[in-house]
Amino acid sequence: MTDDANAPWLIVGLGNPGPDYAANRHNVGFMVVDLLAERIGGKFKRAQKAQAQVVEGRMGPPGPANRRVILAKPMSYMNLSGGPVTVLRDFYKVPTARIVAVHDELDIDYGVLRVKIGGGDNGHNGLKSMTKAMGAEYHRVRFGIGRPPGRMQVADFVLKDFSSTERKELDYFVDRAADSVECLVAEGLERAQSAYNS
């Protein structure tokens, strides 16, 4: 699939469906795309072809930097995210280089962002599934959640809600992550990296 200048962007928030997971660290990708949907004035609806919820709209300033976007939340559970994302990619004819995965990242301190393209999955099951389905050359907005304290297992840590201390700053960090996605889509990777990679 070629990188057509008029092709839409597919912004995928990674997480697990259902209220039990909604406030988990692992669901920060959902939180960011929920905010982006709010900003573009859209409501998530069930995708016709994929096991996902989607919002279609436009992002960025008026003029040539205004882009068509599809915001998506796979409803397949994290470790099967690649299936729905691939269906959406094919349905909307999105080049892989215009796909952005927004996800939690253990190896970065809480609230720190890293915007990048390609690379490994670092043990993240959502990325692992996406990369297996379509290769690694998609963008990532990595939202730092830090490492589990003491001897807590990684799986337990990511499936717990943010702590009360973390929640005090969570809205600010989610807002900043949403800003970084908008910057990436409108102004490109280098600009987003220089503005948001702390």
PDB file of C-alpha atoms in Angstrom:
ATOM      1  CA  MET A   1       0.000   0.000   0.000  1.00  0.00           C
ATOM      2  CA  THR A   2       1.580   3.300  -1.052  1.00  0.00           C
ATOM      3  CA  ASP A   3       1.650   6.396   1.110  1.00  0.00           C
ATOM      4  CA  ASP A   4      -1.004   8.395  -0.705  1.00  0.00           C
ATOM      5  CA  ALA A   5      -0.990  12.066   0.366  1.00  0.00           C
ATOM      6  CA  ASN A   6      -4.787  11.975   0.648  1.00  0.00           C
ATOM      7  CA  ALA A   7      -4.999   8.749   2.636  1.00  0.00           C
ATOM      8  CA  PRO A   8      -6.545   9.032   6.108  1.00  0.00           C
ATOM      9  CA  TRP A   9      -4.709   8.434   9.382  1.00  0.00           C
ATOM     10  CA  LEU A  10      -5.785   5.577  11.648  1.00  0.00           C
ATOM     11  CA  ILE A  11      -5.230   6.397  15.335  1.00  0.00           C
ATOM     12  CA  VAL A  12      -5.549   3.256  17.458  1.00  0.00           C
ATOM     13  CA  GLY A  13      -5.880   3.436  21.226  1.00  0.00           C
ATOM     14  CA  LEU A  14      -4.829   0.126  22.759  1.00  0.00           C
ATOM     15  CA  GLY A  15      -6.737  -1.246  25.740  1.00  0.00           C
ATOM     16  CA  ASN A  16      -9.225  -3.843  26.924  1.00  0.00           C
ATOM     17  CA  PRO A  17     -12.998  -3.463  26.480  1.00  0.00           C
ATOM     18  CA  GLY A  18     -15.473  -3.236  29.338  1.00  0.00           C
ATOM     19  CA  PRO A  19     -15.924  -1.254  32.550  1.00  0.00           C
ATOM     20  CA  ASP A  20     -13.673  -3.520  34.644  1.00  0.00           C
ATOM     21  CA  TYR A  21     -10.647  -2.364  32.649  1.00  0.00           C
ATOM     22  CA  ALA A  22     -11.627   1.241  31.928  1.00  0.00           C
ATOM     23  CA  ALA A  23      -9.329   2.935  34.487  1.00  0.00           C
ATOM     24  CA  ASN A  24      -6.419   0.452  34.219  1.00  0.00           C
ATOM     25  CA  ARG A  25      -2.912   1.609  33.326  1.00  0.00           C
ATOM     26  CA  HIS A  26      -3.117  -0.739  30.314  1.00  0.00           C
ATOM     27  CA  ASN A  27      -6.075   1.302  29.010  1.00  0.00           C
ATOM     28  CA  VAL A  28      -4.390   4.675  28.740  1.00  0.00           C
ATOM     29  CA  GLY A  29      -4.535   4.329  24.920  1.00  0.00           C
ATOM     30  CA  PHE A  30      -8.346   4.252  25.137  1.00  0.00           C
ATOM     31  CA  MET A  31      -8.265   7.344  27.387  1.00  0.00           C
ATOM     32  CA  VAL A  32      -6.234   9.301  24.841  1.00  0.00           C
ATOM     33  CA  VAL A  33      -8.430   8.416  21.839  1.00  0.00           C
ATOM     34  CA  ASP A  34     -11.557   9.148  23.908  1.00  0.00           C
ATOM     35  CA  LEU A  35     -10.211  12.659  24.442  1.00  0.00           C
ATOM     36  CA  LEU A  36      -9.333  13.022  20.747  1.00  0.00           C
ATOM     37  CA  ALA A  37     -12.883  11.953  19.830  1.00  0.00           C
ATOM     38  CA  GLU A  38     -14.224  14.625  22.178  1.00  0.00           C
ATOM     39  CA  ARG A  39     -11.975  17.238  20.549  1.00  0.00           C
ATOM     40  CA  ILE A  40     -13.192  16.453  17.032  1.00  0.00           C
ATOM     41  CA  GLY A  41     -16.805  16.273  18.231  1.00  0.00           C
ATOM     42  CA  GLY A  42     -17.369  12.604  17.439  1.00  0.00           C
ATOM     43  CA  LYS A  43     -18.925   9.653  19.269  1.00  0.00           C
ATOM     44  CA  PHE A  44     -17.584   6.113  19.019  1.00  0.00           C
ATOM     45  CA  LYS A  45     -19.786   3.673  17.161  1.00  0.00           C
ATOM     46  CA  ARG A  46     -19.378   0.022  16.322  1.00  0.00           C
ATOM     47  CA  ALA A  47     -17.368  -0.519  13.129  1.00  0.00           C
ATOM     48  CA  GLN A  48     -19.296  -2.355  10.395  1.00  0.00           C
ATOM     49  CA  LYS A  49     -16.467  -4.627   9.357  1.00  0.00           C
ATOM     50  CA  ALA A  50     -14.149  -4.892  12.377  1.00  0.00           C
ATOM     51  CA  GLN A  51     -14.338  -5.832  16.033  1.00  0.00           C
ATOM     52  CA  ALA A  52     -13.727  -2.223  17.037  1.00  0.00           C
ATOM     53  CA  GLN A  53     -15.356   1.078  17.851  1.00  0.00           C
ATOM     54  CA  VAL A  54     -14.548   3.969  15.529  1.00  0.00           C
ATOM     55  CA  VAL A  55     -14.995   7.708  15.077  1.00  0.00           C
ATOM     56  CA  GLU A  56     -14.359   9.387  11.722  1.00  0.00           C
ATOM     57  CA  GLY A  57     -13.531  13.067  11.485  1.00  0.00           C
ATOM     58  CA  ARG A  58     -10.898  15.670  10.735  1.00  0.00           C
ATOM     59  CA  MET A  59      -7.923  16.769  12.802  1.00  0.00           C
ATOM     60  CA  GLY A  60      -5.574  19.713  12.630  1.00  0.00           C
ATOM     61  CA  PRO A  61      -5.803  23.365  11.640  1.00  0.00           C
ATOM     62  CA  PRO A  62      -7.847  24.471   8.609  1.00  0.00           C
ATOM     63  CA  GLY A  63      -5.935  24.203   5.338  1.00  0.00           C
ATOM     64  CA  PRO A  64      -3.492  21.628   3.965  1.00  0.00           C
ATOM     65  CA  ALA A  65      -2.537  20.308   7.430  1.00  0.00           C
ATOM     66  CA  ASN A  66      -6.164  19.338   8.137  1.00  0.00           C
ATOM     67  CA  ARG A  67      -6.294  15.550   7.949  1.00  0.00           C
ATOM     68  CA  ARG A  68      -8.992  12.925   7.708  1.00  0.00           C
ATOM     69  CA  VAL A  69      -8.678  10.592  10.681  1.00  0.00           C
ATOM     70  CA  ILE A  70     -10.237   7.407  11.963  1.00  0.00           C
ATOM     71  CA  LEU A  71      -9.985   6.950  15.724  1.00  0.00           C
ATOM     72  CA  ALA A  72     -10.291   3.324  16.792  1.00  0.00           C
ATOM     73  CA  LYS A  73     -10.581   1.224  19.928  1.00  0.00           C
ATOM     74  CA  PRO A  74     -10.191  -2.516  19.203  1.00  0.00           C
ATOM     75  CA  MET A  75     -12.807  -4.487  21.164  1.00  0.00           C
ATOM     76  CA  SER A  76     -10.909  -7.758  20.859  1.00  0.00           C
ATOM     77  CA  TYR A  77      -8.814  -7.570  24.053  1.00  0.00           C
ATOM     78  CA  MET A  78      -5.265  -6.309  23.984  1.00  0.00           C
ATOM     79  CA  ASN A  79      -3.444  -9.429  22.787  1.00  0.00           C
ATOM     80  CA  LEU A  80      -5.660  -9.706  19.677  1.00  0.00           C
ATOM     81  CA  SER A  81      -5.538  -6.025  18.631  1.00  0.00           C
ATOM     82  CA  GLY A  82      -3.810  -6.777  15.305  1.00  0.00           C
ATOM     83  CA  GLY A  83      -6.913  -8.408  13.789  1.00  0.00           C
ATOM     84  CA  PRO A  84      -9.300  -5.447  14.083  1.00  0.00           C
ATOM     85  CA  VAL A  85      -6.553  -2.940  13.178  1.00  0.00           C
ATOM     86  CA  THR A  86      -5.720  -4.840   9.972  1.00  0.00           C
ATOM     87  CA  VAL A  87      -9.401  -4.971   8.966  1.00  0.00           C
ATOM     88  CA  LEU A  88      -9.726  -1.203   9.541  1.00  0.00           C
ATOM     89  CA  ARG A  89      -6.481  -0.514   7.664  1.00  0.00           C
ATOM     90  CA  ASP A  90      -7.734  -2.433   4.635  1.00  0.00           C
ATOM     91  CA  PHE A  91     -11.277  -1.044   4.780  1.00  0.00           C
ATOM     92  CA  TYR A  92     -10.154   2.602   4.974  1.00  0.00           C
ATOM     93  CA  LYS A  93      -7.095   2.056   2.702  1.00  0.00           C
ATOM     94  CA  VAL A  94      -4.621   3.422   5.253  1.00  0.00           C
ATOM     95  CA  PRO A  95      -0.880   3.041   4.552  1.00  0.00           C
ATOM     96  CA  THR A  96       0.929   1.413   7.499  1.00  0.00           C
ATOM     97  CA  ALA A  97       3.005   4.599   7.925  1.00  0.00           C
ATOM     98  CA  ARG A  98      -0.243   6.475   8.716  1.00  0.00           C
ATOM     99  CA  ILE A  99      -1.235   4.165  11.560  1.00  0.00           C
ATOM    100  CA  VAL A 100      -0.563   5.407  15.104  1.00  0.00           C
ATOM    101  CA  ALA A 101      -0.760   3.088  18.130  1.00  0.00           C
ATOM    102  CA  VAL A 102      -1.241   4.902  21.451  1.00  0.00           C
ATOM    103  CA  HIS A 103      -0.194   2.614  24.305  1.00  0.00           C
ATOM    104  CA  ASP A 104       1.160   2.278  27.830  1.00  0.00           C
ATOM    105  CA  GLU A 105       4.927   1.802  28.190  1.00  0.00           C
ATOM    106  CA  LEU A 106       6.590   0.205  31.240  1.00  0.00           C
ATOM    107  CA  ASP A 107      10.145   1.301  30.511  1.00  0.00           C
ATOM    108  CA  ILE A 108       9.376   5.019  30.643  1.00  0.00           C
ATOM    109  CA  ASP A 109       8.621   6.986  33.816  1.00  0.00           C
ATOM    110  CA  TYR A 110       4.999   7.849  34.523  1.00  0.00           C
ATOM    111  CA  GLY A 111       3.631  10.567  32.257  1.00  0.00           C
ATOM    112  CA  VAL A 112       6.693  10.771  29.998  1.00  0.00           C
ATOM    113  CA  LEU A 113       5.939  10.515  26.265  1.00  0.00           C
ATOM    114  CA  ARG A 114       7.931   9.092  23.380  1.00  0.00           C
ATOM    115  CA  VAL A 115       6.734   9.428  19.787  1.00  0.00           C
ATOM    116  CA  LYS A 116       8.437   7.107  17.287  1.00  0.00           C
ATOM    117  CA  ILE A 117       7.966   4.937  14.219  1.00  0.00           C
ATOM    118  CA  GLY A 118       8.805   1.237  14.037  1.00  0.00           C
ATOM    119  CA  GLY A 119      10.829  -0.758  16.549  1.00  0.00           C
ATOM    120  CA  GLY A 120      10.175  -3.733  18.792  1.00  0.00           C
ATOM    121  CA  ASP A 121       7.142  -4.466  20.955  1.00  0.00           C
ATOM    122  CA  ASN A 122       9.048  -4.491  24.281  1.00  0.00           C
ATOM    123  CA  GLY A 123       6.790  -7.296  25.544  1.00  0.00           C
ATOM    124  CA  HIS A 124       3.596  -5.276  24.928  1.00  0.00           C
ATOM    125  CA  ASN A 125       0.930  -7.728  23.754  1.00  0.00           C
ATOM    126  CA  GLY A 126      -1.057  -5.135  21.799  1.00  0.00           C
ATOM    127  CA  LEU A 127       2.006  -4.075  19.803  1.00  0.00           C
ATOM    128  CA  LYS A 128       3.072  -7.702  19.392  1.00  0.00           C
ATOM    129  CA  SER A 129      -0.297  -8.526  17.831  1.00  0.00           C
ATOM    130  CA  MET A 130      -0.253  -5.458  15.552  1.00  0.00           C
ATOM    131  CA  THR A 131       3.322  -6.097  14.377  1.00  0.00           C
ATOM    132  CA  LYS A 132       2.587  -9.760  13.677  1.00  0.00           C
ATOM    133  CA  ALA A 133      -0.446  -8.734  11.608  1.00  0.00           C
ATOM    134  CA  MET A 134       1.114  -5.954   9.524  1.00  0.00           C
ATOM    135  CA  GLY A 135       4.797  -5.384  10.228  1.00  0.00           C
ATOM    136  CA  ALA A 136       6.417  -2.875  12.593  1.00  0.00           C
ATOM    137  CA  GLU A 137       6.520   0.304  10.482  1.00  0.00           C
ATOM    138  CA  TYR A 138       3.668   2.155  12.165  1.00  0.00           C
ATOM    139  CA  HIS A 139       3.905   5.119  14.538  1.00  0.00           C
ATOM    140  CA  ARG A 140       3.697   4.754  18.289  1.00  0.00           C
ATOM    141  CA  VAL A 141       2.843   7.249  20.994  1.00  0.00           C
ATOM    142  CA  ARG A 142       4.323   5.598  24.069  1.00  0.00           C
ATOM    143  CA  PHE A 143       2.783   6.776  27.341  1.00  0.00           C
ATOM    144  CA  GLY A 144       5.055   6.036  30.294  1.00  0.00           C
ATOM    145  CA  ILE A 145       3.504   4.184  33.230  1.00  0.00           C
ATOM    146  CA  GLY A 146       6.769   3.241  34.969  1.00  0.00           C
ATOM    147  CA  ARG A 147       7.751  -0.104  36.433  1.00  0.00           C
ATOM    148  CA  PRO A 148       5.764  -2.063  39.046  1.00  0.00           C
ATOM    149  CA  PRO A 149       6.850  -1.472  42.637  1.00  0.00           C
ATOM    150  CA  GLY A 150       8.681  -4.170  44.606  1.00  0.00           C
ATOM    151  CA  ARG A 151       7.906  -7.673  43.435  1.00  0.00           C
ATOM    152  CA  MET A 152       4.554  -6.948  41.833  1.00  0.00           C
ATOM    153  CA  GLN A 153       4.091  -8.859  38.587  1.00  0.00           C
ATOM    154  CA  VAL A 154       3.934  -6.782  35.404  1.00  0.00           C
ATOM    155  CA  ALA A 155       0.554  -8.293  34.448  1.00  0.00           C
ATOM    156  CA  ASP A 156      -0.936  -7.307  37.823  1.00  0.00           C
ATOM    157  CA  PHE A 157       0.524  -3.800  37.591  1.00  0.00           C
ATOM    158  CA  VAL A 158      -0.785  -2.943  34.117  1.00  0.00           C
ATOM    159  CA  LEU A 159      -4.255  -4.301  34.948  1.00  0.00           C
ATOM    160  CA  LYS A 160      -4.551  -2.129  38.069  1.00  0.00           C
ATOM    161  CA  ASP A 161      -6.050   1.356  38.059  1.00  0.00           C
ATOM    162  CA  PHE A 162      -3.739   4.353  38.270  1.00  0.00           C
ATOM    163  CA  SER A 163      -2.915   5.181  41.897  1.00  0.00           C
ATOM    164  CA  SER A 164      -4.562   8.163  43.629  1.00  0.00           C
ATOM    165  CA  THR A 165      -1.271  10.074  43.356  1.00  0.00           C
ATOM    166  CA  GLU A 166      -1.014   9.299  39.622  1.00  0.00           C
ATOM    167  CA  ARG A 167      -4.635  10.282  39.042  1.00  0.00           C
ATOM    168  CA  LYS A 168      -3.893  13.850  40.201  1.00  0.00           C
ATOM    169  CA  GLU A 169      -1.818  14.376  37.040  1.00  0.00           C
ATOM    170  CA  LEU A 170      -3.456  11.836  34.724  1.00  0.00           C
ATOM    171  CA  ASP A 171      -5.764  14.307  32.934  1.00  0.00           C
ATOM    172  CA  TYR A 172      -2.812  16.584  32.196  1.00  0.00           C
ATOM    173  CA  PHE A 173      -0.702  13.722  30.804  1.00  0.00           C
ATOM    174  CA  VAL A 174      -3.583  12.316  28.711  1.00  0.00           C
ATOM    175  CA  ASP A 175      -4.187  15.828  27.354  1.00  0.00           C
ATOM    176  CA  ARG A 176      -0.499  16.131  26.417  1.00  0.00           C
ATOM    177  CA  ALA A 177      -0.529  12.712  24.729  1.00  0.00           C
ATOM    178  CA  ALA A 178      -3.574  13.780  22.679  1.00  0.00           C
ATOM    179  CA  ASP A 179      -1.693  16.967  21.720  1.00  0.00           C
ATOM    180  CA  SER A 180       1.255  14.848  20.547  1.00  0.00           C
ATOM    181  CA  VAL A 181      -1.016  12.774  18.279  1.00  0.00           C
ATOM    182  CA  GLU A 182      -2.467  15.952  16.741  1.00  0.00           C
ATOM    183  CA  CYS A 183       1.039  17.318  16.194  1.00  0.00           C
ATOM    184  CA  LEU A 184       2.215  14.061  14.593  1.00  0.00           C
ATOM    185  CA  VAL A 185      -0.727  13.986  12.183  1.00  0.00           C
ATOM    186  CA  ALA A 186      -0.588  17.673  11.233  1.00  0.00           C
ATOM    187  CA  GLU A 187       3.147  18.428  11.353  1.00  0.00           C
ATOM    188  CA  GLY A 188       4.988  15.121  11.090  1.00  0.00           C
ATOM    189  CA  LEU A 189       7.182  12.877  13.218  1.00  0.00           C
ATOM    190  CA  GLU A 190      10.208  15.141  13.707  1.00  0.00           C
ATOM    191  CA  ARG A 191       8.119  18.060  14.902  1.00  0.00           C
ATOM    192  CA  ALA A 192       6.168  15.799  17.308  1.00  0.00           C
ATOM    193  CA  GLN A 193       9.392  14.287  18.653  1.00  0.00           C
ATOM    194  CA  SER A 194      11.055  17.642  19.270  1.00  0.00           C
ATOM    195  CA  ALA A 195       7.939  19.007  20.985  1.00  0.00           C
ATOM    196  CA  TYR A 196       6.898  16.000  23.073  1.00  0.00           C
ATOM    197  CA  ASN A 197       9.758  13.529  23.582  1.00  0.00           C
ATOM    198  CA  SER A 198      10.932  14.581  27.013  1.00  0.00           C
TER     199      SER A 198
END
